[in-house]
């Protein structure tokens, strides 16, 4: 039991560690997408420039992770026919 507790606690990270990871992620995004946003006419370091970086990053990550179907993804004409709901 003690060993299991140690293993579970070793996977936890402090808020400072999580913040450091997020900061490194943001810095990497700025290195990758910053030049493109600057070429698009945004002033480096401005809020619109940061927004551009986030938009480009999101655009590239969506295909990798797939679109979230949403909470009501099964609602529509097809899921209501057959199965648990039966035929109307």
mmCIF file of C-alpha atoms in Angstrom:
data_model
loop_
_atom_site.group_PDB
_atom_site.id
_atom_site.type_symbol
_atom_site.label_atom_id
_atom_site.label_comp_id
_atom_site.label_asym_id
_atom_site.label_seq_id
_atom_site.Cartn_x
_atom_site.Cartn_y
_atom_site.Cartn_z
ATOM 1 C CA UNK A 1 0.000 0.000 0.000
ATOM 2 C CA UNK A 2 2.834 2.357 0.831
ATOM 3 C CA UNK A 3 4.517 1.612 -2.479
ATOM 4 C CA UNK A 4 1.295 2.378 -4.368
ATOM 5 C CA UNK A 5 0.950 5.688 -2.524
ATOM 6 C CA UNK A 6 4.528 6.634 -3.381
ATOM 7 C CA UNK A 7 3.995 5.814 -7.044
ATOM 8 C CA UNK A 8 0.796 7.856 -7.212
ATOM 9 C CA UNK A 9 2.333 10.836 -5.433
ATOM 10 C CA UNK A 10 5.423 10.795 -7.632
ATOM 11 C CA UNK A 11 3.184 11.516 -10.638
ATOM 12 C CA UNK A 12 1.876 14.712 -9.082
ATOM 13 C CA UNK A 13 3.512 17.994 -9.895
ATOM 14 C CA UNK A 14 3.485 21.261 -8.035
ATOM 15 C CA UNK A 15 1.738 24.342 -9.403
ATOM 16 C CA UNK A 16 5.168 25.869 -9.995
ATOM 17 C CA UNK A 17 6.214 22.892 -12.135
ATOM 18 C CA UNK A 18 2.999 23.084 -14.155
ATOM 19 C CA UNK A 19 3.469 26.834 -14.627
ATOM 20 C CA UNK A 20 7.058 26.295 -15.779
ATOM 21 C CA UNK A 21 5.892 23.685 -18.315
ATOM 22 C CA UNK A 22 3.210 26.036 -19.655
ATOM 23 C CA UNK A 23 5.712 28.890 -19.869
ATOM 24 C CA UNK A 24 8.087 26.686 -21.872
ATOM 25 C CA UNK A 25 5.195 25.702 -24.149
ATOM 26 C CA UNK A 26 4.291 29.361 -24.760
ATOM 27 C CA UNK A 27 7.915 30.254 -25.471
ATOM 28 C CA UNK A 28 8.111 27.411 -28.002
ATOM 29 C CA UNK A 29 4.931 28.682 -29.685
ATOM 30 C CA UNK A 30 6.456 32.167 -29.905
ATOM 31 C CA UNK A 31 9.590 30.747 -31.559
ATOM 32 C CA UNK A 32 7.584 28.705 -34.070
ATOM 33 C CA UNK A 33 4.733 31.097 -34.919
ATOM 34 C CA UNK A 34 6.168 34.497 -33.974
ATOM 35 C CA UNK A 35 8.028 35.121 -37.249
ATOM 36 C CA UNK A 36 4.929 34.278 -39.307
ATOM 37 C CA UNK A 37 2.803 36.698 -37.292
ATOM 38 C CA UNK A 38 5.469 39.388 -37.678
ATOM 39 C CA UNK A 39 5.444 38.845 -41.450
ATOM 40 C CA UNK A 40 1.670 39.212 -41.365
ATOM 41 C CA UNK A 41 2.185 42.733 -40.036
ATOM 42 C CA UNK A 42 1.709 42.319 -36.298
ATOM 43 C CA UNK A 43 4.131 44.147 -34.028
ATOM 44 C CA UNK A 44 6.175 41.621 -32.043
ATOM 45 C CA UNK A 45 5.149 41.526 -28.398
ATOM 46 C CA UNK A 46 1.771 43.199 -28.920
ATOM 47 C CA UNK A 47 -1.527 41.631 -27.903
ATOM 48 C CA UNK A 48 -2.668 41.112 -31.532
ATOM 49 C CA UNK A 49 0.691 39.379 -32.220
ATOM 50 C CA UNK A 50 0.113 37.020 -29.271
ATOM 51 C CA UNK A 51 -3.438 36.372 -30.466
ATOM 52 C CA UNK A 52 -2.071 35.539 -33.922
ATOM 53 C CA UNK A 53 0.359 33.044 -32.364
ATOM 54 C CA UNK A 54 -2.443 31.342 -30.465
ATOM 55 C CA UNK A 55 -4.639 31.191 -33.586
ATOM 56 C CA UNK A 56 -1.879 29.654 -35.715
ATOM 57 C CA UNK A 57 -1.006 27.162 -33.001
ATOM 58 C CA UNK A 58 -4.640 26.158 -32.586
ATOM 59 C CA UNK A 59 -5.061 25.807 -36.343
ATOM 60 C CA UNK A 60 -2.125 23.398 -36.462
ATOM 61 C CA UNK A 61 -3.196 21.400 -33.398
ATOM 62 C CA UNK A 62 -6.840 20.796 -34.361
ATOM 63 C CA UNK A 63 -6.105 18.229 -37.085
ATOM 64 C CA UNK A 64 -3.687 16.433 -34.778
ATOM 65 C CA UNK A 65 -6.161 16.015 -31.944
ATOM 66 C CA UNK A 66 -9.330 15.958 -34.004
ATOM 67 C CA UNK A 67 -12.402 18.056 -33.535
ATOM 68 C CA UNK A 68 -14.275 17.519 -30.303
ATOM 69 C CA UNK A 69 -17.704 16.194 -31.237
ATOM 70 C CA UNK A 70 -19.441 18.064 -28.454
ATOM 71 C CA UNK A 71 -21.759 16.986 -25.708
ATOM 72 C CA UNK A 72 -24.729 16.409 -28.007
ATOM 73 C CA UNK A 73 -22.781 14.743 -30.803
ATOM 74 C CA UNK A 74 -25.119 11.750 -30.977
ATOM 75 C CA UNK A 75 -28.250 13.834 -31.350
ATOM 76 C CA UNK A 76 -29.751 13.827 -34.761
ATOM 77 C CA UNK A 77 -31.936 11.664 -36.951
ATOM 78 C CA UNK A 78 -29.752 8.537 -37.085
ATOM 79 C CA UNK A 79 -29.030 7.709 -33.417
ATOM 80 C CA UNK A 80 -32.712 7.873 -32.537
ATOM 81 C CA UNK A 81 -33.642 4.969 -34.815
ATOM 82 C CA UNK A 82 -33.091 1.508 -33.419
ATOM 83 C CA UNK A 83 -31.073 0.369 -30.453
ATOM 84 C CA UNK A 84 -32.152 1.443 -27.025
ATOM 85 C CA UNK A 85 -34.564 4.087 -28.284
ATOM 86 C CA UNK A 86 -36.420 1.752 -30.614
ATOM 87 C CA UNK A 87 -38.155 2.692 -33.821
ATOM 88 C CA UNK A 88 -40.839 5.355 -33.882
#
